[in-house]
mmCIF file of C-alpha atoms in Angstrom:
data_model
loop_
_atom_site.group_PDB
_atom_site.id
_atom_site.type_symbol
_atom_site.label_atom_id
_atom_site.label_comp_id
_atom_site.label_asym_id
_atom_site.label_seq_id
_atom_site.Cartn_x
_atom_site.Cartn_y
_atom_site.Cartn_z
ATOM 1 C CA UNK A 5 -1.397 -0.140 19.011
ATOM 2 C CA UNK A 6 -4.662 -1.579 17.427
ATOM 3 C CA UNK A 7 -6.620 -0.103 14.639
ATOM 4 C CA UNK A 8 -9.426 0.703 17.162
ATOM 5 C CA UNK A 9 -6.983 3.212 18.690
ATOM 6 C CA UNK A 10 -7.411 5.328 15.711
ATOM 7 C CA UNK A 11 -9.311 8.325 17.468
ATOM 8 C CA UNK A 12 -10.554 10.028 14.117
ATOM 9 C CA UNK A 13 -11.145 7.770 11.183
ATOM 10 C CA UNK A 14 -10.053 9.609 8.085
ATOM 11 C CA UNK A 15 -12.602 9.921 5.361
ATOM 12 C CA UNK A 16 -11.565 8.168 2.008
ATOM 13 C CA UNK A 17 -8.706 6.316 3.415
ATOM 14 C CA UNK A 18 -11.058 4.500 5.713
ATOM 15 C CA UNK A 19 -11.850 2.240 2.827
ATOM 16 C CA UNK A 20 -8.256 0.997 3.136
ATOM 17 C CA UNK A 21 -8.015 0.936 6.914
ATOM 18 C CA UNK A 22 -11.253 -1.009 7.129
ATOM 19 C CA UNK A 23 -9.863 -3.903 5.092
ATOM 20 C CA UNK A 24 -7.350 -4.520 8.210
ATOM 21 C CA UNK A 25 -8.481 -6.626 11.131
ATOM 22 C CA UNK A 26 -8.290 -4.777 14.524
ATOM 23 C CA UNK A 27 -4.884 -6.109 15.565
ATOM 24 C CA UNK A 28 -1.573 -4.400 16.486
ATOM 25 C CA UNK A 29 0.038 -2.282 13.634
ATOM 26 C CA UNK A 30 3.137 -4.384 13.844
ATOM 27 C CA UNK A 31 0.969 -7.583 13.374
ATOM 28 C CA UNK A 32 -0.722 -6.002 10.464
ATOM 29 C CA UNK A 33 2.592 -5.280 8.794
ATOM 30 C CA UNK A 34 3.638 -8.905 9.571
ATOM 31 C CA UNK A 35 0.353 -10.244 7.975
ATOM 32 C CA UNK A 36 0.930 -8.120 4.803
ATOM 33 C CA UNK A 37 4.549 -9.336 4.443
ATOM 34 C CA UNK A 38 3.129 -12.967 4.601
ATOM 35 C CA UNK A 39 0.535 -12.151 1.833
ATOM 36 C CA UNK A 40 3.564 -11.081 -0.331
ATOM 37 C CA UNK A 41 5.233 -14.414 0.480
ATOM 38 C CA UNK A 42 2.050 -16.425 -0.373
ATOM 39 C CA UNK A 43 1.535 -14.903 -3.865
ATOM 40 C CA UNK A 44 1.450 -17.527 -6.542
ATOM 41 C CA UNK A 45 3.992 -16.002 -8.928
ATOM 42 C CA UNK A 46 3.442 -18.565 -11.667
ATOM 43 C CA UNK A 47 -0.401 -17.739 -11.771
ATOM 44 C CA UNK A 48 0.443 -14.075 -11.996
ATOM 45 C CA UNK A 49 3.178 -14.798 -14.874
ATOM 46 C CA UNK A 50 0.358 -16.554 -16.830
ATOM 47 C CA UNK A 51 -1.458 -13.254 -16.755
ATOM 48 C CA UNK A 52 1.454 -11.442 -18.534
ATOM 49 C CA UNK A 53 0.310 -8.001 -19.434
ATOM 50 C CA UNK A 54 -3.503 -8.825 -19.737
ATOM 51 C CA UNK A 55 -5.872 -6.377 -18.118
ATOM 52 C CA UNK A 56 -9.518 -6.969 -17.140
ATOM 53 C CA UNK A 57 -10.658 -3.754 -18.785
ATOM 54 C CA UNK A 58 -9.167 -1.018 -21.197
ATOM 55 C CA UNK A 59 -6.937 1.595 -19.474
ATOM 56 C CA UNK A 60 -6.463 -0.724 -16.419
ATOM 57 C CA UNK A 61 -2.906 -1.333 -15.218
ATOM 58 C CA UNK A 62 -1.036 -4.573 -15.601
ATOM 59 C CA UNK A 63 -0.075 -6.675 -12.619
ATOM 60 C CA UNK A 64 3.524 -5.220 -12.704
ATOM 61 C CA UNK A 65 2.103 -1.801 -12.764
ATOM 62 C CA UNK A 66 -0.110 -2.505 -9.760
ATOM 63 C CA UNK A 67 2.791 -3.786 -7.712
ATOM 64 C CA UNK A 68 4.822 -0.793 -8.691
ATOM 65 C CA UNK A 69 1.832 1.367 -7.786
ATOM 66 C CA UNK A 70 1.772 -0.140 -4.339
ATOM 67 C CA UNK A 71 5.520 0.253 -3.831
ATOM 68 C CA UNK A 72 5.350 3.874 -5.028
ATOM 69 C CA UNK A 73 2.387 4.755 -2.767
ATOM 70 C CA UNK A 74 4.051 3.104 0.278
ATOM 71 C CA UNK A 75 7.097 5.243 -0.238
ATOM 72 C CA UNK A 76 5.125 8.406 -0.499
ATOM 73 C CA UNK A 77 3.072 7.461 2.581
ATOM 74 C CA UNK A 78 6.232 6.695 4.575
ATOM 75 C CA UNK A 79 7.524 10.139 3.822
ATOM 76 C CA UNK A 80 4.306 11.619 4.885
ATOM 77 C CA UNK A 81 4.171 9.411 8.035
ATOM 78 C CA UNK A 82 7.915 10.531 9.021
ATOM 79 C CA UNK A 83 6.721 14.100 8.671
ATOM 80 C CA UNK A 84 3.756 13.518 10.980
ATOM 81 C CA UNK A 85 5.712 11.515 13.385
ATOM 82 C CA UNK A 86 8.362 14.279 13.611
ATOM 83 C CA UNK A 87 5.814 17.043 13.740
ATOM 84 C CA UNK A 88 7.071 18.774 10.677
ATOM 85 C CA UNK A 89 3.872 20.594 10.018
ATOM 86 C CA UNK A 90 4.349 20.784 6.155
ATOM 87 C CA UNK A 91 1.369 19.496 4.182
ATOM 88 C CA UNK A 92 2.688 17.126 1.651
ATOM 89 C CA UNK A 93 1.425 17.600 -1.865
ATOM 90 C CA UNK A 94 -0.547 15.019 -3.704
ATOM 91 C CA UNK A 95 0.614 12.805 -6.467
ATOM 92 C CA UNK A 96 -0.864 11.552 -9.837
ATOM 93 C CA UNK A 97 -0.999 7.812 -9.577
ATOM 94 C CA UNK A 98 -1.617 7.421 -13.311
ATOM 95 C CA UNK A 99 1.368 9.492 -14.295
ATOM 96 C CA UNK A 100 3.532 7.538 -11.966
ATOM 97 C CA UNK A 101 2.280 4.279 -13.573
ATOM 98 C CA UNK A 102 2.690 5.585 -17.029
ATOM 99 C CA UNK A 103 6.250 6.653 -16.166
ATOM 100 C CA UNK A 104 7.355 3.529 -14.143
ATOM 101 C CA UNK A 105 8.749 1.638 -17.126
ATOM 102 C CA UNK A 106 7.939 -1.709 -15.446
ATOM 103 C CA UNK A 107 8.279 -3.828 -18.680
ATOM 104 C CA UNK A 108 12.077 -4.356 -18.032
ATOM 105 C CA UNK A 109 11.336 -5.591 -14.546
ATOM 106 C CA UNK A 110 10.525 -9.052 -13.628
ATOM 107 C CA UNK A 111 7.633 -9.792 -11.465
ATOM 108 C CA UNK A 112 9.758 -11.416 -8.938
ATOM 109 C CA UNK A 113 12.039 -8.219 -8.588
ATOM 110 C CA UNK A 114 8.931 -6.090 -8.102
ATOM 111 C CA UNK A 115 7.689 -8.403 -5.393
ATOM 112 C CA UNK A 116 11.143 -8.551 -3.732
ATOM 113 C CA UNK A 117 11.007 -4.656 -3.731
ATOM 114 C CA UNK A 118 7.428 -4.549 -2.372
ATOM 115 C CA UNK A 119 8.595 -6.793 0.551
ATOM 116 C CA UNK A 120 11.541 -4.815 1.152
ATOM 117 C CA UNK A 121 9.634 -1.588 1.361
ATOM 118 C CA UNK A 122 7.059 -3.177 3.529
ATOM 119 C CA UNK A 123 9.844 -4.434 5.885
ATOM 120 C CA UNK A 124 11.271 -0.983 6.212
ATOM 121 C CA UNK A 125 7.926 0.520 6.804
ATOM 122 C CA UNK A 126 7.341 -1.968 9.586
ATOM 123 C CA UNK A 127 10.943 -1.096 10.990
ATOM 124 C CA UNK A 128 9.889 2.669 10.980
ATOM 125 C CA UNK A 129 6.700 1.856 13.054
ATOM 126 C CA UNK A 130 8.762 -0.332 15.535
ATOM 127 C CA UNK A 131 10.580 2.951 16.403
ATOM 128 C CA UNK A 132 7.445 4.913 17.232
ATOM 129 C CA UNK A 133 6.298 5.169 20.762
ATOM 130 C CA UNK A 134 2.618 5.622 21.839
ATOM 131 C CA UNK A 135 2.842 9.234 21.723
ATOM 132 C CA UNK A 136 4.293 9.520 18.368
ATOM 133 C CA UNK A 137 2.088 7.096 16.782
ATOM 134 C CA UNK A 138 -0.769 9.503 17.726
ATOM 135 C CA UNK A 139 0.703 12.635 16.106
ATOM 136 C CA UNK A 140 -1.157 13.763 12.983
ATOM 137 C CA UNK A 141 -0.744 15.637 9.956
ATOM 138 C CA UNK A 142 -2.414 16.669 6.731
ATOM 139 C CA UNK A 143 -2.393 13.795 4.155
ATOM 140 C CA UNK A 144 -3.740 15.356 1.013
ATOM 141 C CA UNK A 145 -6.414 17.218 2.618
ATOM 142 C CA UNK A 146 -7.300 14.622 5.219
ATOM 143 C CA UNK A 147 -6.191 14.733 8.859
ATOM 144 C CA UNK A 148 -4.536 11.593 9.734
ATOM 145 C CA UNK A 149 -2.639 10.150 12.585
ATOM 146 C CA UNK A 150 0.686 8.173 12.192
ATOM 147 C CA UNK A 151 -1.366 4.961 13.289
ATOM 148 C CA UNK A 152 -3.998 5.584 10.578
ATOM 149 C CA UNK A 153 -1.122 6.038 8.005
ATOM 150 C CA UNK A 154 0.218 2.677 8.996
ATOM 151 C CA UNK A 155 -3.155 0.918 8.753
ATOM 152 C CA UNK A 156 -3.625 2.675 5.312
ATOM 153 C CA UNK A 157 -0.415 1.327 4.011
ATOM 154 C CA UNK A 158 -1.430 -2.102 4.970
ATOM 155 C CA UNK A 159 -4.922 -1.770 3.757
ATOM 156 C CA UNK A 160 -3.777 -0.322 0.366
ATOM 157 C CA UNK A 161 -1.984 -3.464 -0.364
ATOM 158 C CA UNK A 162 -4.914 -5.694 0.465
ATOM 159 C CA UNK A 163 -7.159 -3.596 -1.677
ATOM 160 C CA UNK A 164 -4.797 -4.198 -4.649
ATOM 161 C CA UNK A 165 -4.240 -7.899 -3.944
ATOM 162 C CA UNK A 166 -8.130 -8.122 -3.839
ATOM 163 C CA UNK A 167 -8.392 -6.588 -7.278
ATOM 164 C CA UNK A 168 -5.884 -8.969 -8.537
ATOM 165 C CA UNK A 169 -7.648 -11.993 -7.104
ATOM 166 C CA UNK A 170 -11.199 -10.734 -8.055
ATOM 167 C CA UNK A 171 -10.634 -9.108 -11.501
ATOM 168 C CA UNK A 172 -7.455 -10.523 -12.945
ATOM 169 C CA UNK A 173 -7.284 -14.064 -11.882
ATOM 170 C CA UNK A 174 -10.568 -15.000 -13.431
ATOM 171 C CA UNK A 175 -8.932 -13.968 -16.844
ATOM 172 C CA UNK A 176 -6.976 -17.198 -16.494
ATOM 173 C CA UNK A 177 -10.253 -19.142 -16.784
ATOM 174 C CA UNK A 178 -11.172 -17.775 -20.030
#
């Protein structure tokens, strides 16, 4: 199903969903996997642990954040798809980032994990029929369909890749 099939655009998460073209959800996942494959790792390695402002995350922390968030969102999506009815609790993204301990990880290993998680999310969506993809649940005080969750996952990655491109890569020119 396409993004335009989202019957109720969820507040707050629309900022991620709107970053994705109006294409089929599986095509959106494919495009996001291609974006991962096209990352210039050498450029990101040059950044090291540099940040564009105090208290901002490093590139490794950003990639880990996208991974962690996707895992949380796939658990929520599964609950919605299976009509669990349980409202998942929120999570503190800064607490997660502080405790991720990414310094021992290579950027390559994080990108490999991100791609694996994204491919698993796509596989999950391949298993949903048209009825299931319209099921909904409460995503941290926001009613969202399974379809909206999928586009949120893809858009969340786009959002963070945009931040890397717009705020981190210019650091290499200084």
